[in-house]
Coordinates of C-alpha atoms in Angstrom, one line a residue:
M1 CA -0.9 -0.6 -25.9
P2 CA 1.7 -0.2 -23.2
R3 CA 3.2 -3.4 -22.0
S4 CA 1.5 -4.5 -18.7
R5 CA 1.4 -7.9 -17.1
L6 CA 0.1 -9.7 -14.1
S7 CA 2.7 -11.5 -11.9
L8 CA 2.6 -15.2 -11.4
F9 CA 1.3 -14.5 -8.0
S10 CA -1.7 -12.6 -9.4
L11 CA -2.5 -15.3 -12.0
S12 CA -2.4 -17.9 -9.2
F13 CA -4.7 -15.7 -7.1
L14 CA -7.2 -15.1 -9.8
L15 CA -7.3 -18.8 -10.7
G16 CA -7.5 -20.0 -7.2
G17 CA -4.0 -21.4 -7.0
V18 CA -1.3 -21.3 -4.4
W19 CA 1.7 -19.0 -4.3
T20 CA 4.7 -20.4 -2.4
A21 CA 7.2 -18.4 -0.4
E22 CA 10.0 -20.0 -2.5
A23 CA 8.7 -18.4 -5.6
L24 CA 8.9 -14.8 -4.3
P25 CA 11.4 -12.7 -6.1
S26 CA 14.5 -12.0 -4.1
H27 CA 13.9 -8.3 -3.7
A28 CA 10.7 -9.0 -1.9
Q29 CA 12.2 -11.0 0.9
A30 CA 12.2 -8.1 3.3
V31 CA 8.4 -8.1 3.3
P32 CA 7.5 -11.6 2.0
A33 CA 3.7 -10.9 2.3
L34 CA 4.0 -7.9 0.0
S35 CA 3.3 -9.3 -3.5
I36 CA 3.2 -7.8 -7.0
V37 CA -0.2 -8.2 -8.6
A38 CA 0.5 -6.3 -11.8
E39 CA 3.0 -4.0 -13.4
S40 CA 3.2 -1.7 -16.3
D41 CA 5.9 -0.1 -18.4
G42 CA 3.7 2.6 -19.8
M43 CA 0.4 3.2 -18.0
V44 CA 0.6 4.8 -14.5
W45 CA -2.0 3.6 -12.1
N46 CA -3.0 5.7 -9.2
A47 CA -6.3 3.9 -8.5
V48 CA -7.6 0.4 -8.2
A49 CA -10.9 -1.4 -7.6
V50 CA -11.5 -5.1 -7.1
D51 CA -14.8 -6.9 -7.8
G52 CA -14.3 -10.6 -7.2
A53 CA -11.7 -11.8 -9.7
R54 CA -11.9 -8.6 -11.7
V55 CA -9.3 -5.9 -11.2
F56 CA -9.8 -2.4 -12.5
V57 CA -7.1 0.3 -12.7
A58 CA -7.1 4.0 -13.6
G59 CA -4.7 6.9 -13.9
P60 CA -5.0 10.6 -14.7
R61 CA -3.8 11.9 -18.1
W62 CA -1.2 14.4 -16.7
I63 CA 0.9 11.7 -15.1
S64 CA 1.5 9.6 -18.2
G65 CA -1.1 9.9 -20.9
K66 CA -0.4 6.4 -22.1
G67 CA -3.0 3.7 -22.1
P68 CA -6.7 3.9 -21.3
A69 CA -8.0 6.2 -18.6
V70 CA -9.9 3.3 -17.0
A71 CA -9.0 -0.4 -17.7
K72 CA -9.8 -3.9 -16.6
L73 CA -6.8 -6.2 -16.4
N74 CA -7.3 -9.4 -18.4
G75 CA -6.0 -12.8 -17.5
A76 CA -2.7 -12.0 -19.2
G77 CA -2.4 -8.8 -17.3
H78 CA -3.0 -6.4 -20.2
P79 CA -5.2 -3.3 -19.5
I80 CA -8.4 -3.5 -21.6
A81 CA -10.2 -0.2 -22.0
Y82 CA -13.3 -0.1 -19.7
P83 CA -16.2 0.2 -20.2
G84 CA -15.0 0.3 -23.8
E85 CA -12.8 2.0 -26.3
R86 CA -15.2 4.9 -27.0
W87 CA -15.1 6.0 -23.4
N88 CA -11.3 6.0 -23.5
S89 CA -11.0 7.7 -26.8
W90 CA -10.8 11.5 -25.9
R91 CA -8.3 13.6 -27.8
P92 CA -7.8 17.4 -27.5
A93 CA -10.6 19.5 -29.1
A94 CA -13.0 16.5 -29.0
D95 CA -16.3 16.6 -27.3
P96 CA -15.7 15.6 -23.6
A97 CA -19.3 14.9 -22.7
A98 CA -19.4 11.1 -23.0
V99 CA -15.7 10.2 -22.8
F100 CA -13.1 10.3 -20.0
V101 CA -10.8 13.3 -20.1
S102 CA -8.7 12.5 -17.0
V103 CA -9.8 10.0 -14.4
N104 CA -8.4 10.6 -10.9
A105 CA -10.3 8.0 -8.9
I106 CA -12.4 4.8 -9.3
H107 CA -14.5 3.4 -6.5
L108 CA -17.1 0.7 -5.9
D109 CA -20.4 1.8 -4.4
G110 CA -21.3 -1.5 -2.8
R111 CA -24.5 -1.6 -4.9
G112 CA -23.1 -3.2 -8.1
G113 CA -21.6 0.0 -9.5
L114 CA -18.0 1.1 -10.4
W115 CA -17.6 4.9 -10.3
A116 CA -15.1 6.8 -12.3
I117 CA -14.4 10.4 -11.3
D118 CA -13.4 12.5 -14.3
T119 CA -11.7 15.7 -13.3
G120 CA -12.3 17.1 -16.8
T121 CA -8.8 18.7 -16.8
P122 CA -6.6 17.9 -19.7
G123 CA -3.4 18.9 -18.0
F124 CA -1.9 19.5 -14.5
G125 CA -3.2 22.8 -13.1
E126 CA -5.5 23.5 -16.0
D127 CA -9.1 24.4 -15.7
P128 CA -11.8 21.8 -16.3
L129 CA -13.1 21.7 -19.9
P130 CA -16.8 22.8 -20.3
G131 CA -19.0 19.7 -19.9
A132 CA -16.1 17.5 -18.9
P133 CA -16.2 17.1 -15.1
K134 CA -18.4 14.2 -14.2
A135 CA -19.0 11.1 -12.1
V136 CA -19.7 8.1 -14.2
R137 CA -21.5 5.0 -12.7
I138 CA -20.8 1.8 -14.6
E139 CA -23.0 -1.2 -13.9
L140 CA -20.7 -4.1 -13.2
A141 CA -23.1 -6.8 -14.2
S142 CA -23.5 -5.4 -17.7
G143 CA -20.3 -3.4 -18.1
R144 CA -22.4 -0.4 -19.4
V145 CA -22.6 3.2 -18.2
E146 CA -25.7 3.4 -16.1
R147 CA -25.7 7.1 -15.3
I148 CA -23.5 10.2 -15.8
Y149 CA -23.6 12.8 -13.0
R150 CA -22.4 16.1 -14.5
F151 CA -20.7 18.9 -12.5
G152 CA -21.6 22.3 -14.0
P153 CA -19.7 25.5 -13.8
D154 CA -21.2 26.3 -10.4
V155 CA -19.7 23.1 -9.0
A156 CA -16.5 22.5 -11.0
L157 CA -15.0 26.0 -10.9
P158 CA -12.0 27.4 -12.7
G159 CA -9.1 25.7 -11.0
S160 CA -11.2 22.8 -9.7
Y161 CA -9.7 19.2 -9.5
I162 CA -12.5 16.9 -8.4
D163 CA -10.6 14.3 -6.6
D164 CA -12.4 11.3 -4.9
I165 CA -15.8 10.0 -3.8
R166 CA -17.4 8.2 -0.9
F167 CA -21.1 7.2 -0.4
H168 CA -23.8 7.1 2.3
G169 CA -27.4 6.4 1.6
D170 CA -28.7 8.5 -1.3
H171 CA -25.8 10.9 -1.2
A172 CA -22.2 10.9 -2.3
Y173 CA -19.4 13.2 -1.1
L174 CA -16.4 14.4 -3.2
T175 CA -13.4 16.5 -2.6
D176 CA -12.0 19.3 -4.7
A177 CA -8.2 19.3 -4.5
G178 CA -7.9 22.4 -6.8
R179 CA -10.5 24.9 -5.6
P180 CA -10.8 23.9 -1.9
G181 CA -14.1 22.6 -0.9
L182 CA -16.4 19.6 -0.7
I183 CA -19.1 18.6 -3.1
V184 CA -22.4 16.9 -2.0
L185 CA -24.1 14.9 -4.7
N186 CA -27.7 13.7 -4.5
L187 CA -27.7 10.3 -6.2
T188 CA -31.5 10.4 -6.8
S189 CA -31.9 13.9 -8.3
G190 CA -28.4 14.3 -9.6
A191 CA -28.1 17.7 -8.0
A192 CA -24.7 18.7 -6.8
R193 CA -23.6 21.6 -4.6
R194 CA -20.4 22.9 -3.1
V195 CA -20.0 23.2 0.7
L196 CA -17.3 24.5 3.0
D197 CA -15.8 26.5 0.1
G198 CA -12.3 27.8 1.0
V199 CA -12.5 27.2 4.7
P200 CA -9.2 26.2 6.5
A201 CA -10.2 22.6 6.9
V202 CA -10.1 22.0 3.1
T203 CA -7.3 24.4 2.3
A204 CA -3.7 23.2 2.0
P205 CA -1.6 24.8 4.9
D206 CA 1.6 26.7 4.2
D207 CA 3.6 25.0 7.0
R208 CA 3.1 21.3 6.1
P209 CA 5.0 20.7 2.8
I210 CA 5.0 17.3 1.0
I211 CA 8.5 15.9 1.6
L212 CA 9.7 12.7 0.0
D213 CA 13.3 11.4 -0.1
G214 CA 14.3 14.5 1.9
E215 CA 13.0 16.9 -0.8
V216 CA 10.0 19.3 -0.8
L217 CA 7.7 18.4 -3.7
R218 CA 7.6 21.4 -6.0
G219 CA 5.5 22.3 -9.0
P220 CA 6.6 23.4 -12.5
D221 CA 6.8 27.0 -11.2
G222 CA 9.2 25.9 -8.4
T223 CA 6.8 26.6 -5.5
P224 CA 5.8 23.8 -3.1
V225 CA 2.9 21.7 -4.4
K226 CA -0.3 22.2 -2.4
V227 CA -3.2 19.8 -2.6
N228 CA -6.4 21.0 -1.1
A229 CA -9.3 18.8 0.0
D230 CA -8.2 15.3 -1.0
P231 CA -8.7 12.2 1.2
L232 CA -12.1 11.5 2.7
E233 CA -13.9 8.6 4.4
V234 CA -17.4 7.9 5.8
S235 CA -17.7 6.3 9.2
P236 CA -19.0 2.7 9.3
D237 CA -22.3 3.9 10.7
G238 CA -22.6 6.6 8.0
Q239 CA -23.0 9.4 10.5
L240 CA -19.7 11.2 10.0
L241 CA -17.6 12.3 7.1
Y242 CA -13.9 12.5 7.8
F243 CA -11.8 14.7 5.4
G244 CA -8.7 16.8 5.1
T245 CA -6.1 18.2 2.7
L246 CA -3.4 15.8 1.5
H247 CA -1.1 17.5 4.0
G248 CA -3.3 17.0 7.0
P249 CA -4.7 17.5 9.6
W250 CA -8.1 15.8 9.3
Y251 CA -11.6 17.0 10.3
R252 CA -15.1 15.6 10.6
I253 CA -18.7 16.7 10.2
E254 CA -22.0 15.0 10.5
T255 CA -23.3 13.7 7.2
R256 CA -26.9 14.7 8.0
L257 CA -25.8 18.3 8.0
L258 CA -24.1 18.0 4.6
D259 CA -27.1 16.2 3.2
D260 CA -29.5 19.0 4.1
P261 CA -29.3 21.9 1.6
N262 CA -31.1 24.2 4.0
V263 CA -28.2 24.1 6.5
S264 CA -26.4 27.5 6.1
A265 CA -22.8 27.8 5.3
D266 CA -22.1 29.3 8.7
A267 CA -23.8 26.5 10.4
L268 CA -21.8 23.9 8.5
L269 CA -18.6 25.7 9.3
A270 CA -19.4 25.8 13.0
A271 CA -20.1 22.0 12.9
V272 CA -16.6 21.1 11.6
E273 CA -14.5 19.4 14.3
P274 CA -10.8 18.5 14.4
W275 CA -10.4 14.8 14.2
A276 CA -6.8 13.5 13.6
D277 CA -3.4 15.1 13.0
L278 CA -2.1 12.8 10.2
P279 CA 0.9 13.5 8.0
P280 CA 0.7 14.0 4.2
V281 CA -1.1 10.9 2.8
G282 CA -1.5 9.5 -0.7
G283 CA -4.7 7.8 0.0
T284 CA -6.9 6.1 2.6
V285 CA -9.4 3.4 3.2
M286 CA -11.6 2.7 6.3
D287 CA -12.8 -0.7 7.4
R288 CA -16.1 -1.7 9.0
D289 CA -14.6 -1.4 12.4
G290 CA -13.5 2.2 11.9
N291 CA -9.8 1.6 11.5
L292 CA -8.3 4.1 9.0
Y293 CA -5.5 2.8 6.8
F294 CA -3.5 5.6 5.4
T295 CA -0.4 5.8 3.2
D296 CA 2.3 7.8 5.0
L297 CA 4.1 9.3 2.0
A298 CA 7.4 10.2 3.7
A299 CA 7.7 6.8 5.3
N300 CA 6.9 4.6 2.2
A301 CA 4.4 2.9 4.5
V302 CA 0.8 2.0 5.2
K303 CA -0.3 2.8 8.7
R304 CA -3.4 2.2 10.6
R305 CA -5.2 4.6 12.9
S306 CA -7.5 2.7 15.3
P307 CA -10.7 4.3 16.7
D308 CA -8.9 5.0 20.0
G309 CA -6.4 7.2 18.1
S310 CA -3.4 4.8 18.3
I311 CA -1.3 4.4 15.1
T312 CA 0.6 1.3 14.0
T313 CA 2.6 0.5 10.9
V314 CA 1.0 -2.1 8.7
V315 CA 3.7 -2.4 6.0
Q316 CA 6.7 -0.4 5.2
D317 CA 9.0 -1.0 2.1
S318 CA 11.1 1.3 -0.1
R319 CA 9.1 0.0 -3.1
L320 CA 6.0 1.6 -1.7
H321 CA 6.9 5.0 -2.9
W322 CA 3.8 7.2 -3.0
I323 CA 1.0 4.7 -2.6
D324 CA -1.9 6.7 -3.9
A325 CA -5.3 5.1 -3.2
P326 CA -5.3 1.8 -1.3
I327 CA -8.4 -0.3 -1.1
L328 CA -9.4 -3.2 1.2
A329 CA -10.9 -6.4 -0.4
D330 CA -11.4 -9.7 1.4
G331 CA -8.9 -8.9 4.1
T332 CA -6.3 -7.7 1.6
L333 CA -4.8 -4.2 1.0
W334 CA -4.4 -3.4 -2.7
L335 CA -1.7 -0.8 -3.2
P336 CA -1.2 1.1 -6.4
V337 CA 2.2 2.8 -6.4
P338 CA 2.3 5.5 -9.2
Q339 CA 5.3 7.3 -7.8
I340 CA 3.5 10.6 -8.5
D341 CA 6.2 12.8 -7.1
R342 CA 8.7 11.4 -9.7
A343 CA 6.6 12.5 -12.7
A344 CA 8.4 14.6 -15.2
L345 CA 6.4 17.8 -14.6
F346 CA 7.9 18.0 -11.0
H347 CA 11.5 17.6 -12.3
G348 CA 11.9 20.0 -15.2
G349 CA 10.4 17.7 -17.7
V350 CA 12.6 14.7 -16.9
S351 CA 10.7 11.7 -15.4
R352 CA 12.2 10.0 -12.4
I353 CA 9.7 7.2 -12.3
A354 CA 11.3 3.8 -11.7
W355 CA 9.6 1.5 -14.2
P356 CA 7.7 -0.6 -14.1
V357 CA 4.9 1.0 -12.1
R358 CA 3.4 -1.7 -9.9
L359 CA 0.2 -2.7 -8.1
Y360 CA 0.8 -4.6 -4.9
R361 CA -1.3 -6.6 -2.5
F362 CA -0.7 -7.2 1.2
P363 CA -2.8 -9.3 3.6
V364 CA -3.9 -7.2 6.5
E365 CA -3.6 -10.2 8.9
A366 CA 0.1 -10.3 8.1
A367 CA 0.5 -7.1 10.2
D368 CA -1.5 -8.4 13.2

């Protein structure tokens, strides 16, 4: 088990105590409200979900491969395999049907469920294993897997990397960052289908590279990394899906059109509208007022786009290097910082990750 621990701040938070400004570590004085919740010397977290006092983390196999794919942090800050050891026990050549191969995202559905999105890909740039790509709903009340939604070869294509999920009504929407497209999942029937396959709105552009610390992020083959359909959000009223590539820009489309399998591919394409010209982002979350919080990768910052289109900086700090998938819980931003661009596969097999990897929290009101 890799060494992971909650900070004193987190223990105080989880137990209802008080954290004083005097107790903040000296390196945090630049942004006093930015606090370390948990840190790890082995497991790389790119996703977080918070249910009351319970904190869940996850990370894909290709970044680190250490620790469970999905974990719940215990009171001492150690990641405990969730929903159990069996689900986190996959090894090469093993049956991937009822275990996690590589989880890229976790997300609460607001109905008592935690979802884990398993790309089914054992390594970076590899094809999904047969029977491996899936969305797994875990019932939080019991801690048991309630349903597995499988993505067959007509949905998880060669080169697919099923990325993230959002919900509205009896449908869920997912992005495919590998083979550009969106996936619409009927939560009742379990049927999934691809839409907007290969259209420009979901395809990484050639002229918007991912740049961090003044360097273009390049893959193992030396070419600039391109991430297709990646971030997505549903409007507070559920009527619109916002989406784009990691590089930007963003687009929108009515969810009613996505939900209807009788709407033609041409009609869907014609309904896609430009929405926001955002820079490369690691992740996003939208609040009930329609404010979009996005992580500006080049700026080591979280920024907020208001419904009127204005953009303000919420928090900026050199420690926030590639915030991947922020969430909002009780007026607080939770910020996993996996430093994805520093992974060994992007640097000739030599990791540049500055350990420990950390999970931060930041009160939104501190930016107001």
